[in-house]
Short mmCIF file of C-alpha atoms and ligand atoms in Angstrom, two decimals:
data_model
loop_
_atom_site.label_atom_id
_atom_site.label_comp_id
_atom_site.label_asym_id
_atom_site.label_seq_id
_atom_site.Cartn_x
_atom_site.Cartn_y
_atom_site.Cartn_z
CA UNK A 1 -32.68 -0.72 -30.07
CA UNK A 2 -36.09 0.02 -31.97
CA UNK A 3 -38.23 -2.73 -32.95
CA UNK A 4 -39.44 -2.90 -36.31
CA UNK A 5 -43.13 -1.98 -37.57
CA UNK A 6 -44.13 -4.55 -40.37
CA UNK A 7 -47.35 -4.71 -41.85
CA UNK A 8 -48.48 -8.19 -43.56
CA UNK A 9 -51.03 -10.90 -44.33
CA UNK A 10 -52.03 -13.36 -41.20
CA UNK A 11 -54.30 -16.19 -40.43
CA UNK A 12 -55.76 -16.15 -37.27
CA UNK A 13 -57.14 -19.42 -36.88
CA UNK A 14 -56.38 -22.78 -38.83
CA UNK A 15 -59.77 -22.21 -40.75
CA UNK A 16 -59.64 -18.64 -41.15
CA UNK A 17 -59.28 -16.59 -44.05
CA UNK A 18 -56.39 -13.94 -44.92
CA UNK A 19 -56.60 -11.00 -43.28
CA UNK A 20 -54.07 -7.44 -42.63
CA UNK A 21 -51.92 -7.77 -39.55
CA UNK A 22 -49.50 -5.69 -38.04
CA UNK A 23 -46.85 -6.49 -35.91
CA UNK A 24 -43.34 -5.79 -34.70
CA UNK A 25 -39.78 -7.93 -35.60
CA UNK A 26 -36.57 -7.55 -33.42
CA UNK A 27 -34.18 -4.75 -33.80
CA UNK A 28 -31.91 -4.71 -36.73
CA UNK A 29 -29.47 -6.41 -34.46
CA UNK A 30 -24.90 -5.35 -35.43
CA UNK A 31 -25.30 -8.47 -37.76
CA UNK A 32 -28.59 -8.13 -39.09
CA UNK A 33 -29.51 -6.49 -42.39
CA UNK A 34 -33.56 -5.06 -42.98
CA UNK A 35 -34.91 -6.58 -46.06
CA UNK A 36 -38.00 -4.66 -47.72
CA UNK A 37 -39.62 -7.65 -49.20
CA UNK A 38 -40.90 -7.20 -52.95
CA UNK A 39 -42.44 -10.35 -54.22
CA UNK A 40 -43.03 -13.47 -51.53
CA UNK A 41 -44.17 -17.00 -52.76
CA UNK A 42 -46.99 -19.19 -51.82
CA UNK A 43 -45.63 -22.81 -51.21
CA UNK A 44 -47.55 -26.00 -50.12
CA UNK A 45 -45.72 -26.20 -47.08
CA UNK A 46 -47.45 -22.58 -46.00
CA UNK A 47 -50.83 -24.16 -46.66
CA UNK A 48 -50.31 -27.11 -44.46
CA UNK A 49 -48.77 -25.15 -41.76
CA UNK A 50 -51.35 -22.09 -41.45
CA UNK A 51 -53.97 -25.02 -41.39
CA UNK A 52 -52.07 -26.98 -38.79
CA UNK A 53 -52.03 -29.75 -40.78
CA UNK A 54 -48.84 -31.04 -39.57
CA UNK A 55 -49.79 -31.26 -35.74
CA UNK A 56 -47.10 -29.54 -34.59
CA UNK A 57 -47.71 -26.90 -32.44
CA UNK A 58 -48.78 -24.01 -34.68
CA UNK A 59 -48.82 -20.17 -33.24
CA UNK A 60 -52.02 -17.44 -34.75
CA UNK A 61 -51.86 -14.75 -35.66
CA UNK A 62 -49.71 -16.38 -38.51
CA UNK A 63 -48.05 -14.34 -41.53
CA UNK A 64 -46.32 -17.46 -43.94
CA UNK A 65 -44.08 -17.17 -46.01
CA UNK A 66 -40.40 -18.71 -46.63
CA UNK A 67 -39.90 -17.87 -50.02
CA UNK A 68 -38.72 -14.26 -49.91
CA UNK A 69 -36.92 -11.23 -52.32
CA UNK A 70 -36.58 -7.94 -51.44
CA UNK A 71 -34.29 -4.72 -51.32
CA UNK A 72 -31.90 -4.22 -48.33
CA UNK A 73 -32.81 -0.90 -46.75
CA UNK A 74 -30.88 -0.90 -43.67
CA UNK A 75 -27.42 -2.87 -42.09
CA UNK A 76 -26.27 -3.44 -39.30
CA UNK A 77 -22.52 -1.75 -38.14
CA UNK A 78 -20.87 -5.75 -38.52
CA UNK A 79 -22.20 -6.57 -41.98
CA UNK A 80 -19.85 -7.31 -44.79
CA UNK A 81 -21.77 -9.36 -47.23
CA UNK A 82 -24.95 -6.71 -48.09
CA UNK A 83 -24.60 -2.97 -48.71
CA UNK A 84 -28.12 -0.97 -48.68
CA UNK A 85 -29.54 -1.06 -52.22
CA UNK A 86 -28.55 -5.00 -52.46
CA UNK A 87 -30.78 -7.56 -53.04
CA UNK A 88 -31.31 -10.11 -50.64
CA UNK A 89 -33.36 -13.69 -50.12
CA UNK A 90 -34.53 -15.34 -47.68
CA UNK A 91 -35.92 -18.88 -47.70
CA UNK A 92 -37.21 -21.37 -44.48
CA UNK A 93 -34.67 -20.57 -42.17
CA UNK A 94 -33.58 -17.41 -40.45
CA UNK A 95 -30.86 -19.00 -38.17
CA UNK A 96 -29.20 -21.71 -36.23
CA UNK A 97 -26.26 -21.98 -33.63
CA UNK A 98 -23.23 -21.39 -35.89
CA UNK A 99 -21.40 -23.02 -32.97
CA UNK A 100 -18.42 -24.59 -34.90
CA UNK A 101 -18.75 -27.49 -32.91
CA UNK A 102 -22.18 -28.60 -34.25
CA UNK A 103 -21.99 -31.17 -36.52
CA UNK A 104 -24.42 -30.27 -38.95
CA UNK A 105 -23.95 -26.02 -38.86
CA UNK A 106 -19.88 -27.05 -39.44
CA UNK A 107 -20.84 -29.18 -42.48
CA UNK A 108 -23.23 -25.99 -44.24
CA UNK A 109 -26.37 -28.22 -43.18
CA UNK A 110 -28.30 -25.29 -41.35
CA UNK A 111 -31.86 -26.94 -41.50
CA UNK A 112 -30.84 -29.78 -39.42
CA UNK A 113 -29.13 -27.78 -36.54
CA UNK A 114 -31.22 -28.12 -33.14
CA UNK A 115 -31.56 -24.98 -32.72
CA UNK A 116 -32.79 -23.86 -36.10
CA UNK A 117 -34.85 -21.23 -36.56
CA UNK A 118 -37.86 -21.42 -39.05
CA UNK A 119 -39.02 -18.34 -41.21
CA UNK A 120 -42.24 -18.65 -39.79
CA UNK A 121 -44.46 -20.13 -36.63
CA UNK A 122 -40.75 -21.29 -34.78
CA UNK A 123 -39.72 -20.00 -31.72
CA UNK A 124 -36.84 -17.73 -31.88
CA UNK A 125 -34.21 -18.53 -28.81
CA UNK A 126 -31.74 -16.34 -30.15
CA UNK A 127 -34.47 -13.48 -29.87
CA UNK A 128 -35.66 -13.80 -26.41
CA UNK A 129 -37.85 -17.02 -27.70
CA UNK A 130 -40.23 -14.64 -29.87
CA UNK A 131 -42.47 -16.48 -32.44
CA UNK A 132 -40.95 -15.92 -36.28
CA UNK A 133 -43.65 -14.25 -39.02
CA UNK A 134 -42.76 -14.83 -42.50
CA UNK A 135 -43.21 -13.05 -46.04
CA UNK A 136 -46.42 -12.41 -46.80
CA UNK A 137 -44.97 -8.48 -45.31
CA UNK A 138 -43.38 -5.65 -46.10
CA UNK A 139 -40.04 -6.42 -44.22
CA UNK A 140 -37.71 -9.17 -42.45
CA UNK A 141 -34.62 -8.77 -40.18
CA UNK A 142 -32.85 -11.43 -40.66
CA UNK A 143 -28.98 -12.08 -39.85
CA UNK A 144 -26.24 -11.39 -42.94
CA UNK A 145 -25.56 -15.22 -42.80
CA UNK A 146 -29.08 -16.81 -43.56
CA UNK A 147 -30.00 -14.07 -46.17
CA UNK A 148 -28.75 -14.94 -49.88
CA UNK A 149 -27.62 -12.89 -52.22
CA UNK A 150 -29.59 -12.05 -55.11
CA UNK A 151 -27.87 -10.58 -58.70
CA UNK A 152 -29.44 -6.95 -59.56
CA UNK A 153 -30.38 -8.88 -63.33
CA UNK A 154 -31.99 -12.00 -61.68
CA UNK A 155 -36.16 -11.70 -62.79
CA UNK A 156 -37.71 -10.23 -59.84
CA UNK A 157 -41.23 -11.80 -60.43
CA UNK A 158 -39.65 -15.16 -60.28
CA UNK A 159 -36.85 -15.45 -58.10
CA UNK A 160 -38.69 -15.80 -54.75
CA UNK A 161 -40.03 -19.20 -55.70
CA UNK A 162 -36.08 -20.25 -56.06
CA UNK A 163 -35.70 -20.08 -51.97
CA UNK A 164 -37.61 -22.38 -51.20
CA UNK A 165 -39.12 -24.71 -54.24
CA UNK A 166 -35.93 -24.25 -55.84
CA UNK A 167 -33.57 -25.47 -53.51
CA UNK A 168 -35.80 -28.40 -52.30
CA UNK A 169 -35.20 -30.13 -55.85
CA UNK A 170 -31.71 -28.78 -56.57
CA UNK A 171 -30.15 -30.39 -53.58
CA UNK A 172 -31.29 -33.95 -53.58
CA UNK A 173 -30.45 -33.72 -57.62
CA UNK A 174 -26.85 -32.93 -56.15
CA UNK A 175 -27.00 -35.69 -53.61
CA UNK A 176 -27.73 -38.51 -55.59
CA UNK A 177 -25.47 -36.92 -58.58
CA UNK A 178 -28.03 -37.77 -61.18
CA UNK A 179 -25.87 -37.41 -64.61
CA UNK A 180 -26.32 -36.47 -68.13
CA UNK A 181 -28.47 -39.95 -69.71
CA UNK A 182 -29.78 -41.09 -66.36
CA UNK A 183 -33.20 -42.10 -66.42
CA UNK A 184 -35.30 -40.27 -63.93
CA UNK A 185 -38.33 -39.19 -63.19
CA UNK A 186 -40.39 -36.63 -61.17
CA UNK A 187 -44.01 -37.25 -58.94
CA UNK A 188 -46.20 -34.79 -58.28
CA UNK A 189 -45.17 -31.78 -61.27
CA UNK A 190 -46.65 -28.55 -58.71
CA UNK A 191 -44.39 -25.66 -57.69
CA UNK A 192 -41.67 -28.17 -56.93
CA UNK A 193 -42.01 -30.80 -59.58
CA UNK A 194 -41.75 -28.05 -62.37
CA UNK A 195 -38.76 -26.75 -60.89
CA UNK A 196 -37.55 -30.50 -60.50
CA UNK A 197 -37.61 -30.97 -64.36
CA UNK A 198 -36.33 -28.19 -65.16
CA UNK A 199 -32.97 -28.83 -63.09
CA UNK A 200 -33.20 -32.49 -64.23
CA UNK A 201 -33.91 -31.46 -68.44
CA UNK A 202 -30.76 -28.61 -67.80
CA UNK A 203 -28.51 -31.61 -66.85
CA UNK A 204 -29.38 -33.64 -69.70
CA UNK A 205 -30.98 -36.41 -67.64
CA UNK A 206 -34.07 -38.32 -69.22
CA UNK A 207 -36.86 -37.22 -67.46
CA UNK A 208 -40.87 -39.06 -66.76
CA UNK A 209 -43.02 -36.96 -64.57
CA UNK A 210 -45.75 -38.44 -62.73
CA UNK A 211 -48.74 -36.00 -62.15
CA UNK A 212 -52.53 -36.74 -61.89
CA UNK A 213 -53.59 -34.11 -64.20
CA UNK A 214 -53.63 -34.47 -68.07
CA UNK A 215 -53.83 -30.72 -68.22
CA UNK A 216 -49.93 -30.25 -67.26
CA UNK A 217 -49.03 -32.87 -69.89
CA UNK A 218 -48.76 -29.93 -72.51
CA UNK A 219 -46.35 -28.08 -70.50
CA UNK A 220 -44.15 -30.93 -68.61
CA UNK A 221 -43.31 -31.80 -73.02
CA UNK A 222 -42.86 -28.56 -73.44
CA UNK A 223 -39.85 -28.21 -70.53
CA UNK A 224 -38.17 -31.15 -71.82
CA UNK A 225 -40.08 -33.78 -70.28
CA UNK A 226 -39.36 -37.28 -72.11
CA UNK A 227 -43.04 -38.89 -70.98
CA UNK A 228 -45.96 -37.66 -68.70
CA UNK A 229 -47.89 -40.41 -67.00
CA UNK A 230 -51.17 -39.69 -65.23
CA UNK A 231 -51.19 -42.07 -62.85
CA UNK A 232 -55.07 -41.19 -61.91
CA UNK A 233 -55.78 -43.16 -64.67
CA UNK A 234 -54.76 -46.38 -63.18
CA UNK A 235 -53.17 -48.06 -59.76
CA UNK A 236 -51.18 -50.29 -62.08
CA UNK A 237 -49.46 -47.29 -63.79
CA UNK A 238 -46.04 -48.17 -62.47
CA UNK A 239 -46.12 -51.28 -64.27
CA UNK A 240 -44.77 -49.80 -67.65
CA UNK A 241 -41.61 -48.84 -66.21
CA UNK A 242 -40.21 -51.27 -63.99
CA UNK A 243 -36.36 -51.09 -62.68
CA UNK A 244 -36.28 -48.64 -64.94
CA UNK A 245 -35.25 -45.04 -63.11
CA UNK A 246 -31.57 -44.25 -61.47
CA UNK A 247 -33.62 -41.39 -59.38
CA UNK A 248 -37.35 -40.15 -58.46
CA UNK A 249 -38.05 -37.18 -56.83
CA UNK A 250 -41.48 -37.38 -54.82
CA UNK A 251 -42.88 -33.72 -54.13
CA UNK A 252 -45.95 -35.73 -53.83
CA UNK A 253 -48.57 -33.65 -51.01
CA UNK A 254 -51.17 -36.25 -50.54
CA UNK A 255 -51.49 -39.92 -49.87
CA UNK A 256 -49.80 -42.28 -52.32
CA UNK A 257 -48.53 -45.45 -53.57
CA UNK A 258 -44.99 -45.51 -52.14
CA UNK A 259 -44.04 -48.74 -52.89
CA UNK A 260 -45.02 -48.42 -57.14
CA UNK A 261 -42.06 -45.86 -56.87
CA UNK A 262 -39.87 -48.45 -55.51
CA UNK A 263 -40.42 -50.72 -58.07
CA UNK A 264 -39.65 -48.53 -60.90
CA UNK A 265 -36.02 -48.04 -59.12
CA UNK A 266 -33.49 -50.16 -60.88
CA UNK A 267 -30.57 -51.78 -58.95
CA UNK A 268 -28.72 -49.09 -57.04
CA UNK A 269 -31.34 -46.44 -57.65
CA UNK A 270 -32.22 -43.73 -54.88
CA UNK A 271 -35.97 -42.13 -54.50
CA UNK A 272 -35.64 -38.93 -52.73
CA UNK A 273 -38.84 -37.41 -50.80
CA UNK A 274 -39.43 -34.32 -50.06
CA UNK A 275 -43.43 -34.03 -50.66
CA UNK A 276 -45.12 -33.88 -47.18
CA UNK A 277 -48.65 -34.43 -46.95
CA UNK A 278 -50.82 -33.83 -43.89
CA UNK A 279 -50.39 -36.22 -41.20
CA UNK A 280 -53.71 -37.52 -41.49
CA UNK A 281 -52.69 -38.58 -45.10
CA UNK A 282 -49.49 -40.20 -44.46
CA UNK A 283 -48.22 -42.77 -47.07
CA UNK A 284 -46.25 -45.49 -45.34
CA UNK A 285 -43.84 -48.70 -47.09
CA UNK A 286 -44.34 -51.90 -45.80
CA UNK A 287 -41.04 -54.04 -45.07
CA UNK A 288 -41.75 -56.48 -47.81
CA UNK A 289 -41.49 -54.01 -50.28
CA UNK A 290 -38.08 -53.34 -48.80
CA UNK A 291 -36.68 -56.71 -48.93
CA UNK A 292 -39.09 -57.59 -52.11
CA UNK A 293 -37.38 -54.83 -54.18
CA UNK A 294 -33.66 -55.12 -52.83
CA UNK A 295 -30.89 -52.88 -52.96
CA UNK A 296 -32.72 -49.21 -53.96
CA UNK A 297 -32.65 -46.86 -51.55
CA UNK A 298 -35.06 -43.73 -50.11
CA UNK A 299 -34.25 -40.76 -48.51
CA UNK A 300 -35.66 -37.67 -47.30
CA UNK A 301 -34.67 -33.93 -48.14
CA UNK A 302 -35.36 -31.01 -46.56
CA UNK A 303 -34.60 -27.69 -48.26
CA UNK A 304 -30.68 -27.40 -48.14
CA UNK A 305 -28.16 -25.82 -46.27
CA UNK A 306 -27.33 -21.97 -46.81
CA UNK A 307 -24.27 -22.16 -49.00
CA UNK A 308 -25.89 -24.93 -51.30
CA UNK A 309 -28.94 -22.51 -51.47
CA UNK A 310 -26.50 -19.63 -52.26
CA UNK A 311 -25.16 -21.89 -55.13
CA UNK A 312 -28.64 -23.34 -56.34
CA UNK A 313 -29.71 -19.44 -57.09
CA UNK A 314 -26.81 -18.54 -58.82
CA UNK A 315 -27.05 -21.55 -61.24
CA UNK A 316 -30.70 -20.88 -61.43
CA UNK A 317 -30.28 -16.96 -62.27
CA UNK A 318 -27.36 -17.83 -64.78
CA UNK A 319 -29.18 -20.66 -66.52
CA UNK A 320 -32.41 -19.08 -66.69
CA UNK A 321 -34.31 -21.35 -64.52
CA UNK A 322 -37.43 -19.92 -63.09
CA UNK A 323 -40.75 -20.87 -61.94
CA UNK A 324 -43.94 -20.43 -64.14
CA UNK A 325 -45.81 -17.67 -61.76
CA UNK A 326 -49.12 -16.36 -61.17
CA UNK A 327 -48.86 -12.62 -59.57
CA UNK A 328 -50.96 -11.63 -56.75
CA UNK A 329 -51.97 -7.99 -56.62
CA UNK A 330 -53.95 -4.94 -55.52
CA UNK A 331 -54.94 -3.54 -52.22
CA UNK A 332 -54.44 -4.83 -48.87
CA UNK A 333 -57.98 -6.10 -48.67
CA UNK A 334 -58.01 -7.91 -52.20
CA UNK A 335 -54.23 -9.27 -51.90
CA UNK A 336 -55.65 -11.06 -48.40
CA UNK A 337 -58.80 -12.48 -50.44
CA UNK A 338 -56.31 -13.32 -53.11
CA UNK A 339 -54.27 -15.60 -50.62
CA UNK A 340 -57.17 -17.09 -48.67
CA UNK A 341 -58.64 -18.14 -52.45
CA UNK A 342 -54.81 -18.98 -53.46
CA UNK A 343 -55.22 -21.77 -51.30
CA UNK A 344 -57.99 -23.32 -52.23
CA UNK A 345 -56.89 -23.32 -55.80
CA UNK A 346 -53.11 -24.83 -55.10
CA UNK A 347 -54.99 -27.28 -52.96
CA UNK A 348 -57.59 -27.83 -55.70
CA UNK A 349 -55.07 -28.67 -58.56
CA UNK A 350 -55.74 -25.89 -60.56
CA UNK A 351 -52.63 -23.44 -60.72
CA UNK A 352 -49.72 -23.79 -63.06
CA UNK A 353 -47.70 -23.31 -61.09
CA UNK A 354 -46.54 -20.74 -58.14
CA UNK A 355 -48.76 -17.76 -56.83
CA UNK A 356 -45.96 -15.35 -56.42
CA UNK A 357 -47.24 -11.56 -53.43
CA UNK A 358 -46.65 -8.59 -55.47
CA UNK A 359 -45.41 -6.72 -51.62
CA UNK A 360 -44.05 -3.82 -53.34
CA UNK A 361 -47.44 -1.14 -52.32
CA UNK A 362 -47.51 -2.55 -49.16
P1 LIG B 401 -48.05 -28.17 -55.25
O1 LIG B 401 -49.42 -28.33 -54.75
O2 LIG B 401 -47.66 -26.96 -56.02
O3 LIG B 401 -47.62 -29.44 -56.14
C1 LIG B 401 -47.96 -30.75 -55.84
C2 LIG B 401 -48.22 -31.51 -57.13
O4 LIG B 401 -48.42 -32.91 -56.84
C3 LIG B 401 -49.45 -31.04 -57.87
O5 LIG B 401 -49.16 -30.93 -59.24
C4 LIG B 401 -50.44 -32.15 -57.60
O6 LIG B 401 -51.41 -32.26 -58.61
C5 LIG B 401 -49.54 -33.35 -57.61
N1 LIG B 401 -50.14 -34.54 -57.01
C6 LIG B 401 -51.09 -34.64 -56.03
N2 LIG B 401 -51.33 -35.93 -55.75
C7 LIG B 401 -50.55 -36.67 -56.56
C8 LIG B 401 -50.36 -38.06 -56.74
N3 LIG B 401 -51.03 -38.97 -56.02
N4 LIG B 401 -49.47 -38.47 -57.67
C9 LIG B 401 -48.77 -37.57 -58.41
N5 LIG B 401 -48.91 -36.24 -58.27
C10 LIG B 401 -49.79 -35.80 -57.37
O7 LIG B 401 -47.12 -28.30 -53.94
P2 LIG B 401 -45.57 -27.87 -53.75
O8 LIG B 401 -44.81 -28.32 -54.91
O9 LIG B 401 -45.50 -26.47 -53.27
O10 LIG B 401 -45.19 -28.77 -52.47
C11 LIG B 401 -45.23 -30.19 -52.57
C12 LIG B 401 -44.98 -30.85 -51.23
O11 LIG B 401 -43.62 -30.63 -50.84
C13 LIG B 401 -45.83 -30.32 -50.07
O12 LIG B 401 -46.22 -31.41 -49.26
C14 LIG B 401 -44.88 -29.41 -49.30
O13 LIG B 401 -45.20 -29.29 -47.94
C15 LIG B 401 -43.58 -30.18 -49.49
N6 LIG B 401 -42.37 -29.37 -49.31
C16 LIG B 401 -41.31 -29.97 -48.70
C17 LIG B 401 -40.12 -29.30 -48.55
C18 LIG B 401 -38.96 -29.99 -47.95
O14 LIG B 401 -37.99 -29.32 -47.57
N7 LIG B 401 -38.95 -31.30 -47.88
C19 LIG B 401 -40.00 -27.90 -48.95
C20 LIG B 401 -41.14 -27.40 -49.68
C21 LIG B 401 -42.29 -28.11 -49.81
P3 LIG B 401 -52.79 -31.46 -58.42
O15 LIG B 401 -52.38 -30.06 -58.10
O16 LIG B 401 -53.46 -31.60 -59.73
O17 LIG B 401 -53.49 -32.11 -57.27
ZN1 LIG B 402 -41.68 -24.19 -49.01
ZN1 LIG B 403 -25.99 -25.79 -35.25
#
């Protein structure tokens, strides 16, 4: 079976800029379908990756990349669920075992499988152990089961954001079943906060964001927000609204305060992370905070499992919930420029609030 040519935008080193790449994916395997990718989004997550920030073993030339639209151009002779001329997303994962013994593939929790398979930089055992390259390309092979189906009327521009900083918020929402009245609130209001309140506001839940720049106060109001606190204006911000929230949602990428979110949990109440800052900027909780501010709860998230992600873009398409995007374009040599300064600018503060790769001339 033929490889496939793709052409895309890598980093080569964890200080590098953006620069063209081409490469080669597997074959378009019996179960596989060829996407050609039109827009790709730019999440935090790629930033701390392609600048090994996470000290995990990280593989250059690297193409990011895990939140993904395109057009299926080409199926496999098993596939049922895509038809070429579909459209098709793909978010952080592009498989796992399926084995319906494993606990957590059997129970539509993909991302937690042993074997799964990252978009990007993870090692592929199903294909030969290959290293994975993500969206910032013209194509993906990816098997029918990890890609999602997108509606033909969903906002192209927008929807790629969905995959990834779209399900991260929808699922822990569904987890702790925040309800219609609950007080809740949102840290950090980036490419995943803004998604956050939006989920939260559609619900009819009463929502505080917590951001350290005055400039998104305007627009956090504006989506329904109830108050906007920036808490770079004091340590003791948390003070105002003690054992007040049912649910906080931390996308939160740098060091912070964890235990000020604690204490604004009342009795019962659950604060869901999903932020992940560098590992050199770890926030930690001592145990006195624990037993000092009894009976909440935390949690992690990560992403959610392919049917929930499948469900999470159909609510999103149907209810109009989309990020606020920025639109990367032009030639191969100014898109990589674009990305590389991208970076610095999400990193920076400064973008409202998700570069979205216009792929479509690629
Ligand atoms: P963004 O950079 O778009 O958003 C982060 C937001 O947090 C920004 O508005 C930033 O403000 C704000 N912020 C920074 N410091 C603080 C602080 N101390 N208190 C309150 N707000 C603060 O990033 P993303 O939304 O794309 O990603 C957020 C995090 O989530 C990243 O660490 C990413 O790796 C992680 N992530 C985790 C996933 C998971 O499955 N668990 C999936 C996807 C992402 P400003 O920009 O002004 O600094
Ligand atoms: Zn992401
Ligand atoms: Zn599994």
């Amino acid at each position: 079976m033929e490889k496939i040519k793709s052409k895309g935008y890598a980093m080569f080193s964890k200080d590098g800029p953006f620069r063209p790449y081409e490469f080669e994916r597997h074959a378009v395997g019996d179960n596989d379908i060829l996407i050609k990718i039109m827009y790709a989004g730019i999440c935090h997550s790629d930033i701390h990756q392609a600048r090994s920030e996470w000290n995990e073993k990280e593989h250059y030339p690297m193409v990011p990349g895990h939140e993904i639209v395109g057009q299926v151009i080409q199926v496999g002779k098993n596939v049922t669920k895509f038809k070429v001329g579909d459209y098709a997303g793909v978010g952080c994962m592009v498989n796992s075992c399926k084995d319906p013994n494993c606990e957590t593939c059997r129970h539509n929790r993909e991302q937690e499988c042993v074997d799964a398979v990252f978009t990007y930089a993870s090692k592929d055992k199903f294909h030969g152990g290959e290293i994975t390259q993500g969206g910032y390309s013209n194509n993906i092979v990816i098997s029918e089961e990890f890609a999602i189906k997108v509606p033909a009327d969903a906002d192209f521009e927008k929807v790629a954001p969905l995959l990834c900083a779209g399900i991260t918020t929808y699922s822990p929402i569904q987890f702790s079943k925040v309800r219609k009245g609950d007080k809740v609130a949102v840290a950090g209001f980036g490419g995943l906060g803004h998604m956050a309140v939006q989920y939260l506001v559609r619900i009819g839940a009463d929502v505080t964001v917590f951001d350290v720049s005055e400039e998104k106060r305007e627009v956090a109001m504006k989506m329904g927000a109830k108050e906007f606190v920036d808490v770079s204006k004091s340590p003791n911000f948390y003070k105002d609204h003690l054992n007040e929230f049912y649910f906080i949602l931390s996308t939160i990428p740098a060091k912070y305060d964890m235990s000020a979110y604690l204490r604004m949990l009342k009795f019962g109440g659950e604060f869901a992370i999903v932020g992940l800052p560098a590992t050199k900027n770890l926030p930690s909780i001592s145990l006195n905070s624990f037993v000092f501010t009894p009976n909440r709860k935390i949690y992690g998230s990560m992403i959610g499992g392919i049917k929930e992600t499948q469900e999470m873009l159909d609510y999103s398409v149907e209810n109009n919930i989309y990020p606020k995007v920025k639109i990367i374009k032009g030639t191969p040599d100014e898109v990589a420029k674009q990305i590389t300064e991208a970076y610095n600018t999400i990193v920076n503060g400064e973008v409202q609030f998700r570069f979205v790769i216009d792929m479509r001339n690629l």
